[in-house]
Coordinates of C-alpha atoms (C1' of nucleotides) in Angstrom, one line a residue:
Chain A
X186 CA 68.0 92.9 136.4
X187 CA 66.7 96.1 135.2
X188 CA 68.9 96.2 131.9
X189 CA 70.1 93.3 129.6
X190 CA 71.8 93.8 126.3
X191 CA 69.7 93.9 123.4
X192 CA 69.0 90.0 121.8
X193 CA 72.1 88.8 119.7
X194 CA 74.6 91.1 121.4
X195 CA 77.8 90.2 122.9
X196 CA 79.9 91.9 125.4
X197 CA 83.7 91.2 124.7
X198 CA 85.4 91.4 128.0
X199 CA 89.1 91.8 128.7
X200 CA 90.1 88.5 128.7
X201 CA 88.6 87.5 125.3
X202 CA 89.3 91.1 123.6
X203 CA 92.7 90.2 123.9
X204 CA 92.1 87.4 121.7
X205 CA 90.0 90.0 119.2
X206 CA 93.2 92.4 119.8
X207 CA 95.6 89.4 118.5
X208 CA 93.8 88.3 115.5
X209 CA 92.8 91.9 114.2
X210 CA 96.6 92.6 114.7
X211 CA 97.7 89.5 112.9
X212 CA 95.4 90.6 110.6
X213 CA 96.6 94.0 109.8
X214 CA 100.2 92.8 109.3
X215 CA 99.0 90.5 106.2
X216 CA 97.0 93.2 104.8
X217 CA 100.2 95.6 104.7
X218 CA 101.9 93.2 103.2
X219 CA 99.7 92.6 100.0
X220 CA 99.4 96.6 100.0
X221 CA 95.5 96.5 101.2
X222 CA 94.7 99.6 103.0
X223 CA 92.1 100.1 105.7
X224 CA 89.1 101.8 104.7
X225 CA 86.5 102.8 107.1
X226 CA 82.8 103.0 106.1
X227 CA 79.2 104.1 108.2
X228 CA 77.8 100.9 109.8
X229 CA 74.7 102.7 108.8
X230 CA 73.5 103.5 105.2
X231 CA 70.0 103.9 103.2
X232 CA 68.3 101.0 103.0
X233 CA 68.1 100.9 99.5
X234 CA 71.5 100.7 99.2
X235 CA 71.6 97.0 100.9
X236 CA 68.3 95.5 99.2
X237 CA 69.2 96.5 95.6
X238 CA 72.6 94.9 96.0
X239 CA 71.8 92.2 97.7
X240 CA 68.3 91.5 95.4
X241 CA 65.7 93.4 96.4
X242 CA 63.4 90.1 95.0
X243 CA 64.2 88.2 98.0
X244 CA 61.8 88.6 101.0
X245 CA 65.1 87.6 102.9
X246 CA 66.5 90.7 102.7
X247 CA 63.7 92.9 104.2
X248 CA 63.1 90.0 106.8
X249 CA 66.5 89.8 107.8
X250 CA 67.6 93.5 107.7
X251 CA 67.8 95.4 111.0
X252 CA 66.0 98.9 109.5
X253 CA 64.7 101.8 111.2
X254 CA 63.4 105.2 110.1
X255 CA 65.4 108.0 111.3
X256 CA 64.0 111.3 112.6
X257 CA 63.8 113.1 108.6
X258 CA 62.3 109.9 108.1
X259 CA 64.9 108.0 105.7
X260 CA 64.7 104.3 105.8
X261 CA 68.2 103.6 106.8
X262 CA 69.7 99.8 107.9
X263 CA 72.3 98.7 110.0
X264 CA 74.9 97.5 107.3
X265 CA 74.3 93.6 106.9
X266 CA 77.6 93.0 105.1
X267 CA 80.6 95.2 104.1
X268 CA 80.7 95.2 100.3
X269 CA 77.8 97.1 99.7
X270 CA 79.2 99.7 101.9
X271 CA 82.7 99.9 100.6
X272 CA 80.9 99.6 96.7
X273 CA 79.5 102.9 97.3
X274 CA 82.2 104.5 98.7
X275 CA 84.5 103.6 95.7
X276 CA 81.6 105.2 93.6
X277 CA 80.6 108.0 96.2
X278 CA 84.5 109.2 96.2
X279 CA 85.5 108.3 92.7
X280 CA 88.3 106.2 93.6
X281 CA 88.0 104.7 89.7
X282 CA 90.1 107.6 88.9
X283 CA 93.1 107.5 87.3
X284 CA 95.0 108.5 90.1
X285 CA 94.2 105.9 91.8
X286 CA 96.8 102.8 91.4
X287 CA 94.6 99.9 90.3
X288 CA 93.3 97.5 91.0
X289 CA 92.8 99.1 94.1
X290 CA 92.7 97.3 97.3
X291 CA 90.8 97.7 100.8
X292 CA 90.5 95.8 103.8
X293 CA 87.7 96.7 106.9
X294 CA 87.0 95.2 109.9
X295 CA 83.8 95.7 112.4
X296 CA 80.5 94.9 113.2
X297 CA 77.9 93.9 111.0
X298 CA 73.9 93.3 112.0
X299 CA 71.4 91.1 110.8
X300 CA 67.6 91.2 112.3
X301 CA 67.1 87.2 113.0
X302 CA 66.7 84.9 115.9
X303 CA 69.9 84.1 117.3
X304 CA 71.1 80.3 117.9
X305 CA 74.3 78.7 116.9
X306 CA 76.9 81.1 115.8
X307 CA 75.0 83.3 114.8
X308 CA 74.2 86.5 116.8
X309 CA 72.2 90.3 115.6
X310 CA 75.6 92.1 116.0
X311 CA 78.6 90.0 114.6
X312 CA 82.1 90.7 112.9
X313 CA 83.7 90.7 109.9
X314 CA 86.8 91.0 108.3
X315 CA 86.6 92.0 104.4
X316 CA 88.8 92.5 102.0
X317 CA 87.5 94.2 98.4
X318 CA 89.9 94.7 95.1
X319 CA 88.3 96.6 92.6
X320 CA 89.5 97.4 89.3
X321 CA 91.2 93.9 87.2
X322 CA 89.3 91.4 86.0
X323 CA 92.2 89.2 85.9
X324 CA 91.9 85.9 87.2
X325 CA 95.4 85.8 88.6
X326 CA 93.5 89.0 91.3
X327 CA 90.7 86.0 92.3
X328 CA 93.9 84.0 93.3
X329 CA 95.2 86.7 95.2
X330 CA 93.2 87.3 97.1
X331 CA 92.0 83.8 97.6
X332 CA 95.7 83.5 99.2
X333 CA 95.4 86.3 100.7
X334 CA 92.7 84.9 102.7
X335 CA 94.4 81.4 103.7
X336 CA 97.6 83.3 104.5
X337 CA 95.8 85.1 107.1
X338 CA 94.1 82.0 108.4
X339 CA 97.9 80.5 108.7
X340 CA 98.9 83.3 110.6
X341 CA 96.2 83.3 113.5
X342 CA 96.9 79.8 113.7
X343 CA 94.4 78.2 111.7
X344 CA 95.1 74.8 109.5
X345 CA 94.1 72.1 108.2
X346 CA 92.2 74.5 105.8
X347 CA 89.8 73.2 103.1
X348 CA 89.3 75.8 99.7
X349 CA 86.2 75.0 97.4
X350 CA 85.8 76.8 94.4
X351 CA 83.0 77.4 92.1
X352 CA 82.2 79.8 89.2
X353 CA 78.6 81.2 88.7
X354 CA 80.3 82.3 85.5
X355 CA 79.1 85.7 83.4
X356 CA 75.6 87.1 82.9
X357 CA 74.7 84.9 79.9
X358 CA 76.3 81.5 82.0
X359 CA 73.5 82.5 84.9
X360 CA 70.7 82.8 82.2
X361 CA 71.4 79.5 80.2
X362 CA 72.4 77.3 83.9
X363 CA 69.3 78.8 85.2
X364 CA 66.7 77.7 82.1
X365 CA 68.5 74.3 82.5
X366 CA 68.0 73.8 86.3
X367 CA 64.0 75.1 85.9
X368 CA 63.9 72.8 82.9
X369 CA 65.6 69.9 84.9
X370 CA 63.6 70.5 88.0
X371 CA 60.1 71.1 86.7
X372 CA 59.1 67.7 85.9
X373 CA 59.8 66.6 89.6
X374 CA 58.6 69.8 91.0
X375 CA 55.3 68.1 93.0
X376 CA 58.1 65.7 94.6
X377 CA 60.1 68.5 95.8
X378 CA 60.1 70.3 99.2
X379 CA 57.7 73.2 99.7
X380 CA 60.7 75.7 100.0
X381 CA 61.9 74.1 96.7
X382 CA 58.8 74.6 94.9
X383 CA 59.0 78.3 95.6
X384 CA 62.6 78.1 94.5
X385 CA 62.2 76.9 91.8
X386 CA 60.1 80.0 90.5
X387 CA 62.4 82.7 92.4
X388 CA 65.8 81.4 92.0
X389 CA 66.2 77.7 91.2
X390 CA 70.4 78.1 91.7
X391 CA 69.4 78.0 95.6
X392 CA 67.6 74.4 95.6
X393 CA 71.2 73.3 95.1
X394 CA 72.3 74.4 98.7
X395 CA 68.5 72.7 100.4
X396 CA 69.1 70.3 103.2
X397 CA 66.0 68.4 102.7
X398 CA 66.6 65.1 101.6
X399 CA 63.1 65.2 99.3
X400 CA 65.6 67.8 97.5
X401 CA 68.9 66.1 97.6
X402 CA 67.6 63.1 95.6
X403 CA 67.4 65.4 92.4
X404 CA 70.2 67.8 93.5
X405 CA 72.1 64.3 92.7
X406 CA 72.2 64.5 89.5
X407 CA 71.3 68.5 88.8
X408 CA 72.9 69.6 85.8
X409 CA 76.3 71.6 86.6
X410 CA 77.2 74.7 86.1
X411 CA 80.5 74.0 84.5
X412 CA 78.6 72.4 81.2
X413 CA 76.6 75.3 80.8
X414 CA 79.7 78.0 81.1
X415 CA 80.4 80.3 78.0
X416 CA 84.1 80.2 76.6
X417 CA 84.9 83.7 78.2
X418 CA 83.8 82.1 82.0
X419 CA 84.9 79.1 80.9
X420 CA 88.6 80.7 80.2
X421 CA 88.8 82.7 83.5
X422 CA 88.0 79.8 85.7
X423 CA 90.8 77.8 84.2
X424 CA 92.9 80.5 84.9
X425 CA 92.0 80.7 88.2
X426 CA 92.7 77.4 89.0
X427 CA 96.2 77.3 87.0
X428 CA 97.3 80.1 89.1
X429 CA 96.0 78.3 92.7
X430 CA 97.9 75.2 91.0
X431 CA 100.8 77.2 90.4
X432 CA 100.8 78.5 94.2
X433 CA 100.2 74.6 95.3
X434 CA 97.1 75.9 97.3
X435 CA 94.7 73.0 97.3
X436 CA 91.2 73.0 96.1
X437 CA 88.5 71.5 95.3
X438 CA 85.9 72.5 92.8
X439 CA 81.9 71.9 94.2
X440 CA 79.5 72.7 91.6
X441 CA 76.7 72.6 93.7
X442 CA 78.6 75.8 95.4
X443 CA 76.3 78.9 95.8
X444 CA 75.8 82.7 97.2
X445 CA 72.8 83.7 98.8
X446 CA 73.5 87.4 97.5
X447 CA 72.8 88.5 93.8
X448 CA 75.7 90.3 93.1
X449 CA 78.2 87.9 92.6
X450 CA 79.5 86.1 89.3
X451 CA 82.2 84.1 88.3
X452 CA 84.7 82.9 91.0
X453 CA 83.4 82.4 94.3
X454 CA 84.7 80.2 96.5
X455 CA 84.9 79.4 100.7
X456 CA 87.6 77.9 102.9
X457 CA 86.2 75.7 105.2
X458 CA 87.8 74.0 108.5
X459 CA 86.9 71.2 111.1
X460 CA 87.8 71.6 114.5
X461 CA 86.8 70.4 118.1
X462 CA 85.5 74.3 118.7
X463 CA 82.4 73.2 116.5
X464 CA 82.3 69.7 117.4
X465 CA 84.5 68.6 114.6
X466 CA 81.7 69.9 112.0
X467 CA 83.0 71.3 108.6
X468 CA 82.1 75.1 108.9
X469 CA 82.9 77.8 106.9
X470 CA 84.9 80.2 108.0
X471 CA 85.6 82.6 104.9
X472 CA 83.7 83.5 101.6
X473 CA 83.6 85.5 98.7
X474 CA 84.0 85.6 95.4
X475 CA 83.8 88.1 92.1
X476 CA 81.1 90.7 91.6
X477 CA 81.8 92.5 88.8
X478 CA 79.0 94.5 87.4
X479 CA 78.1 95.9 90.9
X480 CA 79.8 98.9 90.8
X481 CA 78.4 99.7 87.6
X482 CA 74.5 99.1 89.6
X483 CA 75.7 101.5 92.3
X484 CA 76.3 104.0 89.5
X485 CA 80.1 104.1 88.8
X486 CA 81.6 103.1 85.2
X487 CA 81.7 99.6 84.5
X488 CA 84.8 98.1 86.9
X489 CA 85.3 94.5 88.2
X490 CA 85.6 93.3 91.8
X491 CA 86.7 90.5 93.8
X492 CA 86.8 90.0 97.6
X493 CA 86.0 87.9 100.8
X494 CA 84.5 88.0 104.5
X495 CA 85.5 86.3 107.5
X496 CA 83.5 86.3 109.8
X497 CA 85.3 86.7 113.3
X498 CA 82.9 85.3 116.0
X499 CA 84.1 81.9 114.4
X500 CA 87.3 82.8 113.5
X501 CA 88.0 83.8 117.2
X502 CA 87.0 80.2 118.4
X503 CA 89.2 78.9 116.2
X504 CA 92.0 80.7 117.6
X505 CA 91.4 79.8 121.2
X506 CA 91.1 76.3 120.1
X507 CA 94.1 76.3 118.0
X508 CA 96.4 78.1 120.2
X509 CA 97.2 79.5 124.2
X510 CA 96.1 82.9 124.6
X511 CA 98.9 85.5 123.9
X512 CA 99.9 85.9 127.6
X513 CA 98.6 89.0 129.6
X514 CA 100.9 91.7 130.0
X515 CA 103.8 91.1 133.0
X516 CA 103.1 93.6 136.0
X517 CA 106.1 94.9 136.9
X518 CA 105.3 96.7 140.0
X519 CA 102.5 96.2 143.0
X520 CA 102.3 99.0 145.3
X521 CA 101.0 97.6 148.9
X522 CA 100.3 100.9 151.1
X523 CA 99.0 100.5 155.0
X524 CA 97.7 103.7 155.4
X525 CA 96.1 106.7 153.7
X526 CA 98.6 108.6 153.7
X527 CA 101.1 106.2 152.2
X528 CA 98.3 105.4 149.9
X529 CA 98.8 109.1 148.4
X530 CA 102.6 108.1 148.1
X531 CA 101.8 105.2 146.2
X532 CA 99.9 107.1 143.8
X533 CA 102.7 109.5 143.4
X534 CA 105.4 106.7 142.6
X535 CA 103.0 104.7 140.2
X536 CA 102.9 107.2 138.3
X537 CA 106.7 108.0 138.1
X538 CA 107.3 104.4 137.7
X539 CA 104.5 104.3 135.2
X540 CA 106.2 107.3 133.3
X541 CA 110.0 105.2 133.3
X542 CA 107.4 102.5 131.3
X543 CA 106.7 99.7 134.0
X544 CA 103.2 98.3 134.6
X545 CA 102.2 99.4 138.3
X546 CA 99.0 98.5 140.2
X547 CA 98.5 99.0 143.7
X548 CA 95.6 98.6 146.1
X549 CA 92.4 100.5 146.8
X550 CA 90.1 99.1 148.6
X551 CA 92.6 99.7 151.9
X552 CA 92.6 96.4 152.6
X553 CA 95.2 94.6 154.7
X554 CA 99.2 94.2 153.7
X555 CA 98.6 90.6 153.9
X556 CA 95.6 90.7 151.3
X557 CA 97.8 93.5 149.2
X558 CA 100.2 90.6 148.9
X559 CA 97.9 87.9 147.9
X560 CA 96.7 90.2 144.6
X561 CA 99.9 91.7 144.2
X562 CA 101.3 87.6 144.2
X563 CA 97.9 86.9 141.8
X564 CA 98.9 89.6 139.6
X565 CA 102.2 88.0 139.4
X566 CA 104.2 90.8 140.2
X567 CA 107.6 91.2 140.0
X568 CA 108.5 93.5 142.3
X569 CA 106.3 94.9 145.4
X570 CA 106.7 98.1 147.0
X571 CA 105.6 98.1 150.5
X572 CA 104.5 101.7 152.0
X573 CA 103.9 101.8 156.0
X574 CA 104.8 104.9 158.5
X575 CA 107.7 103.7 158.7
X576 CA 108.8 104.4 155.2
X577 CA 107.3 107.6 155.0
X578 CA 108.9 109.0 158.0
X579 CA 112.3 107.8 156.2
X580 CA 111.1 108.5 153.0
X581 CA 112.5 104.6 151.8
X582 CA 110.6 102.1 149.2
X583 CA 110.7 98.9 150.7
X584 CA 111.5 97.1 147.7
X585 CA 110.4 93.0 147.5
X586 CA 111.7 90.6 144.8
X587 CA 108.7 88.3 144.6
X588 CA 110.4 85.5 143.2
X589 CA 113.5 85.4 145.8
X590 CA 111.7 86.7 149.2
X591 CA 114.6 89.2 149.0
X592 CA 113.7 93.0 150.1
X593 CA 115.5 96.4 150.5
X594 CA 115.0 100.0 151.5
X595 CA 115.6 102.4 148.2
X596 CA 115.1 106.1 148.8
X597 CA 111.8 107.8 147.4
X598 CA 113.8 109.9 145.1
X599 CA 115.9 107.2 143.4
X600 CA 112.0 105.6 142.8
X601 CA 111.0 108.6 141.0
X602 CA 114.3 109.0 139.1
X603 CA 115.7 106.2 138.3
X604 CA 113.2 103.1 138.3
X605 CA 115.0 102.2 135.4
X606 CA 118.3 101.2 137.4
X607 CA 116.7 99.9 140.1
X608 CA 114.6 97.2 137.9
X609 CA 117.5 96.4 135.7
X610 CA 119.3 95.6 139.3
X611 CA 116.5 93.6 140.8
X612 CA 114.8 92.0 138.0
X613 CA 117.1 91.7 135.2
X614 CA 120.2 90.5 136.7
X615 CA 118.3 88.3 139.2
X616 CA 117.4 86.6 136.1
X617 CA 121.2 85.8 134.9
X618 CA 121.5 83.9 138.4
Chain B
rG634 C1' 58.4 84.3 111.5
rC635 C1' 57.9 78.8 113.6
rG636 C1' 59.4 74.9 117.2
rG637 C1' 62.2 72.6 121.6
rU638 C1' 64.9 73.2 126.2
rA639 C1' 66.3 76.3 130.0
rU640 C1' 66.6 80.8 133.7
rU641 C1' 68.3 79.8 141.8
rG642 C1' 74.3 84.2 145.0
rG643 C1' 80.3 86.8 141.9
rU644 C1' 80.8 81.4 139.7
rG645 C1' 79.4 75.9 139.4
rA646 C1' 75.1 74.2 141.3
rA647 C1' 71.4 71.2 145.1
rG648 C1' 66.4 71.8 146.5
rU649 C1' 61.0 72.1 148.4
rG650 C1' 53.4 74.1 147.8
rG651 C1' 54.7 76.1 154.1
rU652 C1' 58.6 78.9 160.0
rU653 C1' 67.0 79.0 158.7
rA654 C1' 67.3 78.1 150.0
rA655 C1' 72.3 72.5 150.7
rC656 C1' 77.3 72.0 149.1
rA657 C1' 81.6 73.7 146.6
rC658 C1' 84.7 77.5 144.3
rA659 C1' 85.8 82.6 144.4
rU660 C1' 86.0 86.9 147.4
rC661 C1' 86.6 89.4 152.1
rG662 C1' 88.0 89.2 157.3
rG663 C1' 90.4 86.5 161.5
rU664 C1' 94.1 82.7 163.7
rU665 C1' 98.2 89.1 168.6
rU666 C1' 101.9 94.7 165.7
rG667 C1' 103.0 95.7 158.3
rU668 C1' 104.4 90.7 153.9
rG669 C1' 102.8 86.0 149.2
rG670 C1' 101.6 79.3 150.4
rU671 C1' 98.9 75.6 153.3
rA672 C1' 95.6 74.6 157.3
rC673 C1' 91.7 76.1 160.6
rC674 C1' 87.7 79.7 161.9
rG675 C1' 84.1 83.4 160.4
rA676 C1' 81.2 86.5 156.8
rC677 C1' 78.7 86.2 152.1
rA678 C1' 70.9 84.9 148.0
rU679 C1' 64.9 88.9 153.3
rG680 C1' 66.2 85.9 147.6
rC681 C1' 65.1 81.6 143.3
rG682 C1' 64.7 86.0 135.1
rU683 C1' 60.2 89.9 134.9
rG684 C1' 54.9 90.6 135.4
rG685 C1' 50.3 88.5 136.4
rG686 C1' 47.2 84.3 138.2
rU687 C1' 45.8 79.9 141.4
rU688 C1' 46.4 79.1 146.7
rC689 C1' 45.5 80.2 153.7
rG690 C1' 50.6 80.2 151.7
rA691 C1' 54.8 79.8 145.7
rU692 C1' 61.3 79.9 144.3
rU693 C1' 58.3 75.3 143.6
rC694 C1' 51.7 74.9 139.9
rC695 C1' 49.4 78.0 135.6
rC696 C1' 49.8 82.1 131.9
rA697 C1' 52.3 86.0 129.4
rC698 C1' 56.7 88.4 128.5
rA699 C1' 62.2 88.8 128.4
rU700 C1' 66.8 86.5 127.6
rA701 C1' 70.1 82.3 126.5
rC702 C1' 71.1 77.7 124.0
rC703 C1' 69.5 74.1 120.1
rG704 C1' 66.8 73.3 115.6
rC705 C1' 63.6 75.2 111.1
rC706 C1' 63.4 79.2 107.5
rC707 C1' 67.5 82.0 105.7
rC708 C1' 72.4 83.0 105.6
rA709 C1' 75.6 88.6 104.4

RNA sequence: GCGGUAUUGGUGAAGUGGUUAACACAUCGGUUUGUGGUACCGACAUGCGUGGGUUCGAUUCCCACAUACCGCCCCA
């Protein structure tokens, strides 16, 4: 084969996009609803622009970025995530103004890239839906849009949710937490993984998400965050989960809960689901959580921020495990044609037919009527027009119900006039029978 | 970046160091003129991911590369 897509690249075909089509739909109508608009961002933007928000520290972030130098030679990156993105657009466009109804609220949806090895659900170019509110620090915005995100879960079909929560809590929370895990860890650094080791001098909050059970043992009994949170952090967490309370969404709080990106503070949290499309494994299908302080790095006056990612590779398998596929469209008309000249009829009535709003296919590959009628029966068509010499020289559609057998001759001109009767006739009252 | 497994037609696949690469599904055609199902008949990989090598001879052995899947790292 002389071309292949490039490594961790999909190609959505027509029977799945449908499925993409549904839940992006779905989507949209929840968004509307909590008076989120659609904002549209480059997939592409300086590469400083992703490493500083993310934290430029981590060697991840270079490793994992897909980067490239342009032609003026600016480093630019394919966007790993949509917050940075969106961030700089709030700034770039000065949507803190005052005309601007606050907090104010965006959604986007689209492909994202990441520069790794592709394996388990996890590809180069993948999707995401986000959702970003910028503007309140109120904890009662945190539970919006925490509701936000299992409402739209609900309405592609997706139960049997799970929430955890988790604050990283306020600038001076991170500092104190983070003395106590380096001062908890350090005595048991030489019995901790490699990766931990180096963790422990980079960013110690991460040994608390290891999978190596030399880790785990101490991870046990870790000091939590939630001792070490100062009244302010303390305050808004409660409120957050009085308001979740007050909605009767269920939670639970992990402690051991972290983000892999820098930016965020305060409230994150994850839904999390288990179903037969991943083997019956817990994943996660959505996270976010607050960052305020970020807008303020990007250069913009000091404003808050909350939002979430789904991501929709995942989210789609949900869907076609949770529920039939929304049905393809009916096709309303085949057009069988025995000849090349009644093949340029047929493409004159599709099209009037098409016009009067029916779905029309018909055959070109001049095959023969009987293989016309097997697609046109494959296609589940309702009605069949049959096209021979014998109907031209009359100028009469043979018209065939497929579901009775039952066919008859209707002039050409009534075809291109009034479809509309003639379906109603056939179709519509054959139904009532 | 590291490791494991895999790669045969449109699809699912069997198979072997040597003159025709099973079988099934799908598709197309036929079983007398232009009508959906079934049955029966026929067609359908000069080719076994790509490039090298070993060999008298490779799809089968070796190497490299590509891609996929599964792990590690990491996770946006």
């Amino acid at each position: 084969m002389k071309y292949q897509k490039p490594k961790g690249t999909a190609d959505v075909l027509p029977d799945t996009s449908r499925l993409w089509d549904y839940v992006e739909t779905k989507s949209r109508q929840i968004f509307d609803r909590y008076r989120f608009g659609e904002i549209r961002v480059p997939m592409f933007e300086s590469y400083d622009l992703y490493a500083r928000s993310s934290g430029d520290t981590s060697d991840i972030v270079t490793k994992e970025m897909y980067d490239f130098h342009d032609k003026g030679d600016r480093h630019m990156a394919l966007r790993p995530e949509g917050t940075a993105g969106v961030v700089r657009a709030f700034v770039e466009n000065k949507l803190y103004g005052p005309e601007y109804p606050k907090p104010y609220r965006v959604y986007y949806m689209g492909p994202m890239f990441r520069y790794e090895r592709p394996q388990s659900g996890r590809q180069r170019e993948f999707h995401q839906i986000g959702v970003e509110a910028f503007g309140s620090e109120s904890p009662l915005l945190d539970t919006e849009v925490i509701q936000l995100g299992v409402d739209l879960l609900h309405a592609v079909g997706v139960h049997d949710l799970r929430l955890a929560i988790n604050t990283l809590g306020d600038p001076a929370t991170r500092d104190a937490y983070h003395q106590a895990l380096v001062d908890y860890f350090a005595p048991h650094r030489a019995e901790l993984s490699e990766d931990s080791q180096i963790r422990l001098e980079k960013n110690p909050l991460r040994i608390l998400d290891s999978k190596d059970p030399r880790d785990k043992v101490f991870v046990k009994d870790a000091p939590s965050i939630l001792d070490y949170l100062t009244p302010a952090a303390q305050n808004h967490f409660a409120a957050v989960k009085t308001a979740l309370d007050g909605l009767n969404i269920d939670y639970t709080v992990d402690p051991t809960m972290v983000r892999g990106l820098d930016y965020y503070n305060h409230t994150i949290f994850e839904i999390m689901t288990s179903s037969p499309a991943f083997g019956n494994k817990e994943l996660t299908v959505l996270a976010g959580g607050r960052y305020d302080g970020l807008v303020e790095q990007f250069g913009g006056p000091a404003t808050p921020g909350v939002g979430f990612g789904i991501g929709l590779e995942r989210l789609i398998l949900l869907v076609q495990q949770a529920q039939q596929l929304p049905p393809a469209p009916d096709l309303n008309v085949y057009i069988v044609s025995l000849n090349d000249q009644a093949g340029e009829e047929a493409l004159r009535l599709a099209h009037a037919i098409r016009n009067a709003g029916f779905t029309v296919d018909m055959d070109f590959m001049a095959r023969k009527a009987k293989g016309q009628f097997k697609t046109a029966n494959r296609e589940n068509a309702q009605l069949v027009i049959t096209l021979g010499e014998d109907e031209l020289a009359n100028q009469v559609a043979s018209i065939k119900q497929m579901a009775t057998g039952k066919q008859q001759q209707v002039p050409f001109n009534t075809v291109e006039n009034n479809f509309q009767s003639i379906y109603q006739h056939l179709v519509e009252e054959g139904e009532q029978e």
